[in-house]
């Protein structure tokens, strides 16, 4: 595969639209596929894709690389329905935020005609829809690739090259189990905390009159796509539950220091968090 690849993006929402905008700067032909006619019309009218369709069968045989930017269950359904339609030697890359179930399921469809590469673009916004897609979303963001024993080096390297072209800075290769464990902490737990913080508001005051950047920063992600995130939370509930329990222990430790009026303990807790946060680039 070379510079003149045909690249398909299935699911032209926020992430899919951003994939398309980011890749169109290069000499690839970008195809957009979506179930909504109005989304494809928007993509074509705004020059986000070279070609758009609501009929995957009409273009899949032409595509060298396909990015599936769909919800977890929809990603599986798409493969179930269209696996016979892909071009021989096509590379299919997902964008699902949890990996174990997907890897297990896709390996059932393992064949010599196509190759699955499991990826996770760790980027997004609280808004959804192609109209909010923006190349800046990917700039300097993290991208994770989950190799399996069925992947070849050329395919992994190609996906990594495309990720760098789209603006991702740190690209990490990690197993599906390791991915789901750390993502439960860095992404899912943070969303759970933001949701719980907003929902703990007792409504006694007009909160908007008393908030600063700290509240805004902590709660931005509480504006959440409930359908997508319900799937992600439940598919990773074992790791997420453990991370919540560990967080509860630290919050209880903080509360205990408060209840005991233990200023030294509070200072130690905050010094430790300052040091830990300072280690993150």
PDB file of C-alpha atoms in Angstrom:
ATOM      1  CA  UNK A   1       0.000   0.000   0.000  1.00  0.00           C
ATOM      2  CA  UNK A   2       1.259   3.456  -0.834  1.00  0.00           C
ATOM      3  CA  UNK A   3       0.376   7.103  -0.862  1.00  0.00           C
ATOM      4  CA  UNK A   4      -2.638   6.612  -3.089  1.00  0.00           C
ATOM      5  CA  UNK A   5      -4.632   4.331  -0.822  1.00  0.00           C
ATOM      6  CA  UNK A   6      -8.397   4.318  -0.631  1.00  0.00           C
ATOM      7  CA  UNK A   7      -9.360   4.848   3.005  1.00  0.00           C
ATOM      8  CA  UNK A   8     -12.882   4.281   4.282  1.00  0.00           C
ATOM      9  CA  UNK A   9     -14.396   5.699   7.447  1.00  0.00           C
ATOM     10  CA  UNK A  10     -17.507   4.004   8.769  1.00  0.00           C
ATOM     11  CA  UNK A  11     -19.476   6.200  11.137  1.00  0.00           C
ATOM     12  CA  UNK A  12     -19.116   9.850  10.184  1.00  0.00           C
ATOM     13  CA  UNK A  13     -19.685  11.403  13.588  1.00  0.00           C
ATOM     14  CA  UNK A  14     -17.319  13.456  15.718  1.00  0.00           C
ATOM     15  CA  UNK A  15     -14.420  10.991  15.543  1.00  0.00           C
ATOM     16  CA  UNK A  16     -15.121   9.683  12.043  1.00  0.00           C
ATOM     17  CA  UNK A  17     -15.443  13.200  10.696  1.00  0.00           C
ATOM     18  CA  UNK A  18     -12.168  14.158  12.358  1.00  0.00           C
ATOM     19  CA  UNK A  19     -10.456  11.106  10.823  1.00  0.00           C
ATOM     20  CA  UNK A  20     -11.671  12.219   7.405  1.00  0.00           C
ATOM     21  CA  UNK A  21     -10.630  15.860   7.800  1.00  0.00           C
ATOM     22  CA  UNK A  22      -7.210  14.829   9.071  1.00  0.00           C
ATOM     23  CA  UNK A  23      -6.540  12.344   6.261  1.00  0.00           C
ATOM     24  CA  UNK A  24      -7.751  14.474   3.369  1.00  0.00           C
ATOM     25  CA  UNK A  25      -4.606  16.582   3.619  1.00  0.00           C
ATOM     26  CA  UNK A  26      -2.721  13.631   2.155  1.00  0.00           C
ATOM     27  CA  UNK A  27      -2.982  12.025  -1.309  1.00  0.00           C
ATOM     28  CA  UNK A  28      -5.475   9.413  -0.141  1.00  0.00           C
ATOM     29  CA  UNK A  29      -8.987   9.046  -1.446  1.00  0.00           C
ATOM     30  CA  UNK A  30     -11.278   9.226   1.561  1.00  0.00           C
ATOM     31  CA  UNK A  31     -14.645   7.465   1.545  1.00  0.00           C
ATOM     32  CA  UNK A  32     -17.308   8.220   4.142  1.00  0.00           C
ATOM     33  CA  UNK A  33     -19.934   5.656   5.107  1.00  0.00           C
ATOM     34  CA  UNK A  34     -22.850   6.364   7.424  1.00  0.00           C
ATOM     35  CA  UNK A  35     -26.438   5.221   7.945  1.00  0.00           C
ATOM     36  CA  UNK A  36     -27.729   8.793   7.764  1.00  0.00           C
ATOM     37  CA  UNK A  37     -28.145  10.396   4.353  1.00  0.00           C
ATOM     38  CA  UNK A  38     -27.954  13.884   5.876  1.00  0.00           C
ATOM     39  CA  UNK A  39     -24.569  13.101   7.416  1.00  0.00           C
ATOM     40  CA  UNK A  40     -23.163  12.000   4.077  1.00  0.00           C
ATOM     41  CA  UNK A  41     -24.631  15.064   2.397  1.00  0.00           C
ATOM     42  CA  UNK A  42     -22.970  17.290   5.008  1.00  0.00           C
ATOM     43  CA  UNK A  43     -19.628  15.510   4.531  1.00  0.00           C
ATOM     44  CA  UNK A  44     -19.748  15.942   0.757  1.00  0.00           C
ATOM     45  CA  UNK A  45     -20.962  19.535   0.784  1.00  0.00           C
ATOM     46  CA  UNK A  46     -18.199  20.496   3.217  1.00  0.00           C
ATOM     47  CA  UNK A  47     -15.473  18.605   1.329  1.00  0.00           C
ATOM     48  CA  UNK A  48     -14.802  16.340   4.289  1.00  0.00           C
ATOM     49  CA  UNK A  49     -14.723  13.223   2.074  1.00  0.00           C
ATOM     50  CA  UNK A  50     -14.083  12.480  -1.590  1.00  0.00           C
ATOM     51  CA  UNK A  51     -16.964  10.053  -1.789  1.00  0.00           C
ATOM     52  CA  UNK A  52     -19.854   9.274   0.528  1.00  0.00           C
ATOM     53  CA  UNK A  53     -22.536   6.626   0.709  1.00  0.00           C
ATOM     54  CA  UNK A  54     -25.105   4.972   2.952  1.00  0.00           C
ATOM     55  CA  UNK A  55     -24.494   1.650   1.152  1.00  0.00           C
ATOM     56  CA  UNK A  56     -21.292   0.003   2.443  1.00  0.00           C
ATOM     57  CA  UNK A  57     -21.441  -2.810  -0.115  1.00  0.00           C
ATOM     58  CA  UNK A  58     -21.022  -0.304  -2.930  1.00  0.00           C
ATOM     59  CA  UNK A  59     -17.522   0.732  -1.801  1.00  0.00           C
ATOM     60  CA  UNK A  60     -15.976  -1.810   0.580  1.00  0.00           C
ATOM     61  CA  UNK A  61     -14.316  -3.769  -2.243  1.00  0.00           C
ATOM     62  CA  UNK A  62     -12.401  -0.610  -3.179  1.00  0.00           C
ATOM     63  CA  UNK A  63     -10.998   0.188   0.254  1.00  0.00           C
ATOM     64  CA  UNK A  64      -7.468  -0.610   1.397  1.00  0.00           C
ATOM     65  CA  UNK A  65      -7.906   0.625   4.984  1.00  0.00           C
ATOM     66  CA  UNK A  66     -11.185   0.955   6.866  1.00  0.00           C
ATOM     67  CA  UNK A  67     -11.591   2.799  10.150  1.00  0.00           C
ATOM     68  CA  UNK A  68     -14.703   1.722  12.050  1.00  0.00           C
ATOM     69  CA  UNK A  69     -15.768   4.708  14.157  1.00  0.00           C
ATOM     70  CA  UNK A  70     -18.792   3.051  15.718  1.00  0.00           C
ATOM     71  CA  UNK A  71     -20.130   2.128  19.145  1.00  0.00           C
ATOM     72  CA  UNK A  72     -18.830  -1.234  20.453  1.00  0.00           C
ATOM     73  CA  UNK A  73     -21.961  -3.234  19.620  1.00  0.00           C
ATOM     74  CA  UNK A  74     -22.339  -1.544  16.239  1.00  0.00           C
ATOM     75  CA  UNK A  75     -18.717  -2.334  15.405  1.00  0.00           C
ATOM     76  CA  UNK A  76     -19.412  -6.028  15.940  1.00  0.00           C
ATOM     77  CA  UNK A  77     -22.662  -5.877  13.971  1.00  0.00           C
ATOM     78  CA  UNK A  78     -20.937  -4.201  11.047  1.00  0.00           C
ATOM     79  CA  UNK A  79     -18.300  -6.922  10.834  1.00  0.00           C
ATOM     80  CA  UNK A  80     -20.930  -9.646  11.123  1.00  0.00           C
ATOM     81  CA  UNK A  81     -22.881  -8.207   8.228  1.00  0.00           C
ATOM     82  CA  UNK A  82     -20.143  -7.042   5.870  1.00  0.00           C
ATOM     83  CA  UNK A  83     -17.124  -9.302   6.424  1.00  0.00           C
ATOM     84  CA  UNK A  84     -17.598 -10.961   2.975  1.00  0.00           C
ATOM     85  CA  UNK A  85     -17.601  -7.558   1.265  1.00  0.00           C
ATOM     86  CA  UNK A  86     -14.122  -6.346   2.163  1.00  0.00           C
ATOM     87  CA  UNK A  87     -11.287  -6.191  -0.320  1.00  0.00           C
ATOM     88  CA  UNK A  88      -8.703  -8.942  -0.021  1.00  0.00           C
ATOM     89  CA  UNK A  89      -5.831  -7.846   2.226  1.00  0.00           C
ATOM     90  CA  UNK A  90      -7.796  -4.896   3.565  1.00  0.00           C
ATOM     91  CA  UNK A  91      -6.858  -3.583   7.001  1.00  0.00           C
ATOM     92  CA  UNK A  92      -9.782  -2.932   9.344  1.00  0.00           C
ATOM     93  CA  UNK A  93      -9.136  -0.722  12.376  1.00  0.00           C
ATOM     94  CA  UNK A  94     -11.681  -0.043  15.104  1.00  0.00           C
ATOM     95  CA  UNK A  95     -11.891   2.967  17.426  1.00  0.00           C
ATOM     96  CA  UNK A  96     -13.562   1.318  20.417  1.00  0.00           C
ATOM     97  CA  UNK A  97     -12.566   2.480  23.906  1.00  0.00           C
ATOM     98  CA  UNK A  98     -12.444  -1.013  25.453  1.00  0.00           C
ATOM     99  CA  UNK A  99     -10.698  -3.928  23.843  1.00  0.00           C
ATOM    100  CA  UNK A 100     -11.030  -7.385  25.405  1.00  0.00           C
ATOM    101  CA  UNK A 101     -14.522  -8.258  24.222  1.00  0.00           C
ATOM    102  CA  UNK A 102     -13.882  -6.857  20.774  1.00  0.00           C
ATOM    103  CA  UNK A 103     -10.603  -8.730  20.322  1.00  0.00           C
ATOM    104  CA  UNK A 104     -12.190 -11.990  21.465  1.00  0.00           C
ATOM    105  CA  UNK A 105     -15.122 -11.511  19.134  1.00  0.00           C
ATOM    106  CA  UNK A 106     -13.190 -10.403  16.062  1.00  0.00           C
ATOM    107  CA  UNK A 107     -10.813 -13.338  16.307  1.00  0.00           C
ATOM    108  CA  UNK A 108     -13.827 -15.527  15.511  1.00  0.00           C
ATOM    109  CA  UNK A 109     -13.793 -13.884  12.084  1.00  0.00           C
ATOM    110  CA  UNK A 110     -10.060 -14.315  11.610  1.00  0.00           C
ATOM    111  CA  UNK A 111      -9.264 -15.188   8.016  1.00  0.00           C
ATOM    112  CA  UNK A 112      -6.485 -14.633   5.516  1.00  0.00           C
ATOM    113  CA  UNK A 113      -8.428 -12.081   3.469  1.00  0.00           C
ATOM    114  CA  UNK A 114      -8.513  -9.174   5.928  1.00  0.00           C
ATOM    115  CA  UNK A 115      -6.547  -8.056   8.979  1.00  0.00           C
ATOM    116  CA  UNK A 116      -7.982  -6.474  12.112  1.00  0.00           C
ATOM    117  CA  UNK A 117      -5.903  -3.837  13.891  1.00  0.00           C
ATOM    118  CA  UNK A 118      -7.294  -2.722  17.235  1.00  0.00           C
ATOM    119  CA  UNK A 119      -6.854   0.962  17.973  1.00  0.00           C
ATOM    120  CA  UNK A 120      -8.080   3.586  20.405  1.00  0.00           C
ATOM    121  CA  UNK A 121      -7.814   7.293  19.619  1.00  0.00           C
ATOM    122  CA  UNK A 122      -7.883   8.844  23.085  1.00  0.00           C
ATOM    123  CA  UNK A 123      -9.529  12.081  22.059  1.00  0.00           C
ATOM    124  CA  UNK A 124     -12.979  13.580  21.897  1.00  0.00           C
ATOM    125  CA  UNK A 125     -15.343  16.306  22.961  1.00  0.00           C
ATOM    126  CA  UNK A 126     -18.557  16.542  24.921  1.00  0.00           C
ATOM    127  CA  UNK A 127     -20.403  17.292  21.664  1.00  0.00           C
ATOM    128  CA  UNK A 128     -21.359  14.619  19.145  1.00  0.00           C
ATOM    129  CA  UNK A 129     -21.940  14.745  15.405  1.00  0.00           C
ATOM    130  CA  UNK A 130     -19.925  15.469  12.272  1.00  0.00           C
ATOM    131  CA  UNK A 131     -20.542  19.193  12.571  1.00  0.00           C
ATOM    132  CA  UNK A 132     -18.292  19.219  15.653  1.00  0.00           C
ATOM    133  CA  UNK A 133     -15.454  17.301  14.002  1.00  0.00           C
ATOM    134  CA  UNK A 134     -12.173  19.177  14.065  1.00  0.00           C
ATOM    135  CA  UNK A 135      -8.588  18.233  13.195  1.00  0.00           C
ATOM    136  CA  UNK A 136      -7.427  19.948  16.394  1.00  0.00           C
ATOM    137  CA  UNK A 137      -9.054  17.173  18.454  1.00  0.00           C
ATOM    138  CA  UNK A 138      -6.234  14.795  17.471  1.00  0.00           C
ATOM    139  CA  UNK A 139      -3.311  17.203  17.710  1.00  0.00           C
ATOM    140  CA  UNK A 140      -0.830  15.923  20.319  1.00  0.00           C
ATOM    141  CA  UNK A 141      -3.369  13.392  21.603  1.00  0.00           C
ATOM    142  CA  UNK A 142      -2.590   9.796  22.582  1.00  0.00           C
ATOM    143  CA  UNK A 143      -3.277   6.800  20.344  1.00  0.00           C
ATOM    144  CA  UNK A 144      -3.189   3.177  21.452  1.00  0.00           C
ATOM    145  CA  UNK A 145      -2.687   0.118  19.254  1.00  0.00           C
ATOM    146  CA  UNK A 146      -3.456  -3.333  20.621  1.00  0.00           C
ATOM    147  CA  UNK A 147      -1.489  -5.901  18.591  1.00  0.00           C
ATOM    148  CA  UNK A 148      -2.437  -9.571  18.479  1.00  0.00           C
ATOM    149  CA  UNK A 149      -0.549 -12.625  17.297  1.00  0.00           C
ATOM    150  CA  UNK A 150      -2.368 -12.363  13.967  1.00  0.00           C
ATOM    151  CA  UNK A 151      -1.019  -8.913  13.097  1.00  0.00           C
ATOM    152  CA  UNK A 152       1.940  -8.393  10.803  1.00  0.00           C
ATOM    153  CA  UNK A 153       4.471  -5.634  11.358  1.00  0.00           C
ATOM    154  CA  UNK A 154       3.677  -3.852   8.096  1.00  0.00           C
ATOM    155  CA  UNK A 155       0.018  -3.378   8.985  1.00  0.00           C
ATOM    156  CA  UNK A 156       0.776  -2.124  12.486  1.00  0.00           C
ATOM    157  CA  UNK A 157       3.362   0.283  11.123  1.00  0.00           C
ATOM    158  CA  UNK A 158       0.938   1.566   8.484  1.00  0.00           C
ATOM    159  CA  UNK A 159      -1.750   2.326  11.066  1.00  0.00           C
ATOM    160  CA  UNK A 160       0.850   4.024  13.233  1.00  0.00           C
ATOM    161  CA  UNK A 161       1.958   6.156  10.272  1.00  0.00           C
ATOM    162  CA  UNK A 162      -1.639   7.186   9.560  1.00  0.00           C
ATOM    163  CA  UNK A 163      -2.136   8.043  13.232  1.00  0.00           C
ATOM    164  CA  UNK A 164       0.908  10.313  13.192  1.00  0.00           C
ATOM    165  CA  UNK A 165      -0.310  11.956  10.002  1.00  0.00           C
ATOM    166  CA  UNK A 166      -3.608  12.669  11.734  1.00  0.00           C
ATOM    167  CA  UNK A 167      -1.752  14.527  14.471  1.00  0.00           C
ATOM    168  CA  UNK A 168      -1.445  11.994  17.291  1.00  0.00           C
ATOM    169  CA  UNK A 169       1.735  12.463  19.298  1.00  0.00           C
ATOM    170  CA  UNK A 170       2.196   9.488  21.625  1.00  0.00           C
ATOM    171  CA  UNK A 171       1.454   6.122  20.052  1.00  0.00           C
ATOM    172  CA  UNK A 172       1.583   3.147  22.405  1.00  0.00           C
ATOM    173  CA  UNK A 173       1.285  -0.572  21.740  1.00  0.00           C
ATOM    174  CA  UNK A 174      -0.223  -2.544  24.609  1.00  0.00           C
ATOM    175  CA  UNK A 175      -2.222  -5.738  25.173  1.00  0.00           C
ATOM    176  CA  UNK A 176      -6.009  -5.706  25.377  1.00  0.00           C
ATOM    177  CA  UNK A 177      -5.984  -6.575  29.095  1.00  0.00           C
ATOM    178  CA  UNK A 178      -3.448  -3.868  29.945  1.00  0.00           C
ATOM    179  CA  UNK A 179      -5.384  -1.370  27.817  1.00  0.00           C
ATOM    180  CA  UNK A 180      -8.668  -1.982  29.591  1.00  0.00           C
ATOM    181  CA  UNK A 181      -7.036  -1.835  33.015  1.00  0.00           C
ATOM    182  CA  UNK A 182      -5.351   1.539  32.562  1.00  0.00           C
ATOM    183  CA  UNK A 183      -8.252   3.038  30.579  1.00  0.00           C
ATOM    184  CA  UNK A 184     -10.552   2.157  33.484  1.00  0.00           C
ATOM    185  CA  UNK A 185      -8.409   4.552  35.530  1.00  0.00           C
ATOM    186  CA  UNK A 186      -7.456   7.358  33.149  1.00  0.00           C
ATOM    187  CA  UNK A 187     -10.736   7.623  31.250  1.00  0.00           C
ATOM    188  CA  UNK A 188     -13.646   5.703  32.720  1.00  0.00           C
ATOM    189  CA  UNK A 189     -13.057   6.532  36.378  1.00  0.00           C
ATOM    190  CA  UNK A 190     -12.628  10.212  35.552  1.00  0.00           C
ATOM    191  CA  UNK A 191     -15.948  10.209  33.729  1.00  0.00           C
ATOM    192  CA  UNK A 192     -17.626   8.376  36.626  1.00  0.00           C
ATOM    193  CA  UNK A 193     -16.259  10.966  39.076  1.00  0.00           C
ATOM    194  CA  UNK A 194     -17.453  13.886  36.933  1.00  0.00           C
ATOM    195  CA  UNK A 195     -20.912  12.366  36.601  1.00  0.00           C
ATOM    196  CA  UNK A 196     -21.149  11.710  40.330  1.00  0.00           C
ATOM    197  CA  UNK A 197     -19.880  15.159  41.254  1.00  0.00           C
ATOM    198  CA  UNK A 198     -22.525  16.895  39.137  1.00  0.00           C
ATOM    199  CA  UNK A 199     -25.262  14.579  40.379  1.00  0.00           C
ATOM    200  CA  UNK A 200     -24.286  15.201  44.024  1.00  0.00           C
ATOM    201  CA  UNK A 201     -25.418  18.835  43.728  1.00  0.00           C
ATOM    202  CA  UNK A 202     -28.264  19.157  46.251  1.00  0.00           C
ATOM    203  CA  UNK A 203     -29.904  22.003  44.335  1.00  0.00           C
ATOM    204  CA  UNK A 204     -30.031  24.388  47.294  1.00  0.00           C
ATOM    205  CA  UNK A 205     -28.187  27.137  45.401  1.00  0.00           C
ATOM    206  CA  UNK A 206     -27.806  28.378  41.861  1.00  0.00           C
ATOM    207  CA  UNK A 207     -24.549  26.510  41.267  1.00  0.00           C
ATOM    208  CA  UNK A 208     -23.664  28.548  38.180  1.00  0.00           C
ATOM    209  CA  UNK A 209     -23.167  31.639  40.360  1.00  0.00           C
ATOM    210  CA  UNK A 210     -20.473  30.022  42.473  1.00  0.00           C
ATOM    211  CA  UNK A 211     -18.312  28.013  40.087  1.00  0.00           C
ATOM    212  CA  UNK A 212     -14.820  28.732  38.812  1.00  0.00           C
ATOM    213  CA  UNK A 213     -12.424  26.944  36.498  1.00  0.00           C
ATOM    214  CA  UNK A 214     -11.949  24.034  38.898  1.00  0.00           C
ATOM    215  CA  UNK A 215     -15.591  22.984  38.725  1.00  0.00           C
ATOM    216  CA  UNK A 216     -15.779  23.630  34.983  1.00  0.00           C
ATOM    217  CA  UNK A 217     -12.627  21.612  34.292  1.00  0.00           C
ATOM    218  CA  UNK A 218     -13.696  18.709  36.490  1.00  0.00           C
ATOM    219  CA  UNK A 219     -17.236  18.466  35.137  1.00  0.00           C
ATOM    220  CA  UNK A 220     -16.837  19.147  31.409  1.00  0.00           C
ATOM    221  CA  UNK A 221     -16.949  15.427  30.654  1.00  0.00           C
ATOM    222  CA  UNK A 222     -20.136  14.986  32.696  1.00  0.00           C
ATOM    223  CA  UNK A 223     -21.894  16.135  29.523  1.00  0.00           C
ATOM    224  CA  UNK A 224     -21.759  12.611  28.185  1.00  0.00           C
ATOM    225  CA  UNK A 225     -23.139  10.386  25.431  1.00  0.00           C
ATOM    226  CA  UNK A 226     -25.127   8.017  27.647  1.00  0.00           C
ATOM    227  CA  UNK A 227     -25.617   5.345  24.971  1.00  0.00           C
ATOM    228  CA  UNK A 228     -21.942   5.015  24.091  1.00  0.00           C
ATOM    229  CA  UNK A 229     -20.659   5.245  27.639  1.00  0.00           C
ATOM    230  CA  UNK A 230     -23.131   2.727  29.033  1.00  0.00           C
ATOM    231  CA  UNK A 231     -21.650   0.186  26.622  1.00  0.00           C
ATOM    232  CA  UNK A 232     -18.092   1.149  27.524  1.00  0.00           C
ATOM    233  CA  UNK A 233     -18.704   1.068  31.286  1.00  0.00           C
ATOM    234  CA  UNK A 234     -20.447  -2.306  31.228  1.00  0.00           C
ATOM    235  CA  UNK A 235     -17.902  -3.955  28.931  1.00  0.00           C
ATOM    236  CA  UNK A 236     -15.144  -2.953  31.353  1.00  0.00           C
ATOM    237  CA  UNK A 237     -17.062  -3.202  34.613  1.00  0.00           C
ATOM    238  CA  UNK A 238     -14.550  -5.497  36.348  1.00  0.00           C
ATOM    239  CA  UNK A 239     -11.601  -3.145  35.973  1.00  0.00           C
ATOM    240  CA  UNK A 240     -13.724  -0.037  36.489  1.00  0.00           C
ATOM    241  CA  UNK A 241     -15.253  -1.379  39.694  1.00  0.00           C
ATOM    242  CA  UNK A 242     -11.770  -2.049  41.111  1.00  0.00           C
ATOM    243  CA  UNK A 243     -10.642   1.467  40.205  1.00  0.00           C
ATOM    244  CA  UNK A 244     -13.722   2.976  41.846  1.00  0.00           C
ATOM    245  CA  UNK A 245     -12.996   1.003  45.014  1.00  0.00           C
ATOM    246  CA  UNK A 246      -9.398   2.256  45.064  1.00  0.00           C
ATOM    247  CA  UNK A 247     -10.633   5.830  44.585  1.00  0.00           C
ATOM    248  CA  UNK A 248     -13.149   5.413  47.414  1.00  0.00           C
ATOM    249  CA  UNK A 249     -10.301   4.370  49.728  1.00  0.00           C
ATOM    250  CA  UNK A 250      -8.378   7.557  48.958  1.00  0.00           C
ATOM    251  CA  UNK A 251     -11.481   9.719  49.379  1.00  0.00           C
ATOM    252  CA  UNK A 252     -12.212   8.006  52.704  1.00  0.00           C
ATOM    253  CA  UNK A 253      -8.621   8.699  53.755  1.00  0.00           C
ATOM    254  CA  UNK A 254      -9.130  12.384  52.943  1.00  0.00           C
ATOM    255  CA  UNK A 255     -12.462  12.464  54.817  1.00  0.00           C
ATOM    256  CA  UNK A 256     -10.937  10.764  57.855  1.00  0.00           C
ATOM    257  CA  UNK A 257      -8.212  13.416  58.023  1.00  0.00           C
ATOM    258  CA  UNK A 258     -10.904  16.097  57.902  1.00  0.00           C
ATOM    259  CA  UNK A 259     -13.027  14.457  60.602  1.00  0.00           C
ATOM    260  CA  UNK A 260      -9.993  14.129  62.870  1.00  0.00           C
ATOM    261  CA  UNK A 261      -8.850  17.705  62.174  1.00  0.00           C
ATOM    262  CA  UNK A 262      -5.516  16.182  61.116  1.00  0.00           C
ATOM    263  CA  UNK A 263      -3.769  19.026  59.295  1.00  0.00           C
ATOM    264  CA  UNK A 264      -0.503  17.111  58.898  1.00  0.00           C
ATOM    265  CA  UNK A 265      -2.259  14.201  57.200  1.00  0.00           C
ATOM    266  CA  UNK A 266      -4.090  16.565  54.849  1.00  0.00           C
ATOM    267  CA  UNK A 267      -0.825  18.248  53.915  1.00  0.00           C
ATOM    268  CA  UNK A 268       0.850  14.899  53.233  1.00  0.00           C
ATOM    269  CA  UNK A 269      -2.044  13.849  51.006  1.00  0.00           C
ATOM    270  CA  UNK A 270      -1.836  17.062  48.984  1.00  0.00           C
ATOM    271  CA  UNK A 271       1.966  17.022  48.765  1.00  0.00           C
ATOM    272  CA  UNK A 272       1.773  13.492  47.411  1.00  0.00           C
ATOM    273  CA  UNK A 273      -0.840  14.439  44.784  1.00  0.00           C
ATOM    274  CA  UNK A 274       1.219  17.461  43.715  1.00  0.00           C
ATOM    275  CA  UNK A 275       4.275  15.252  43.228  1.00  0.00           C
ATOM    276  CA  UNK A 276       2.308  12.597  41.340  1.00  0.00           C
ATOM    277  CA  UNK A 277       0.630  15.122  39.041  1.00  0.00           C
ATOM    278  CA  UNK A 278       3.960  16.797  38.383  1.00  0.00           C
ATOM    279  CA  UNK A 279       5.337  13.545  37.018  1.00  0.00           C
ATOM    280  CA  UNK A 280       2.735  13.522  34.246  1.00  0.00           C
ATOM    281  CA  UNK A 281       3.948  15.223  31.097  1.00  0.00           C
TER     282      UNK A 281
END
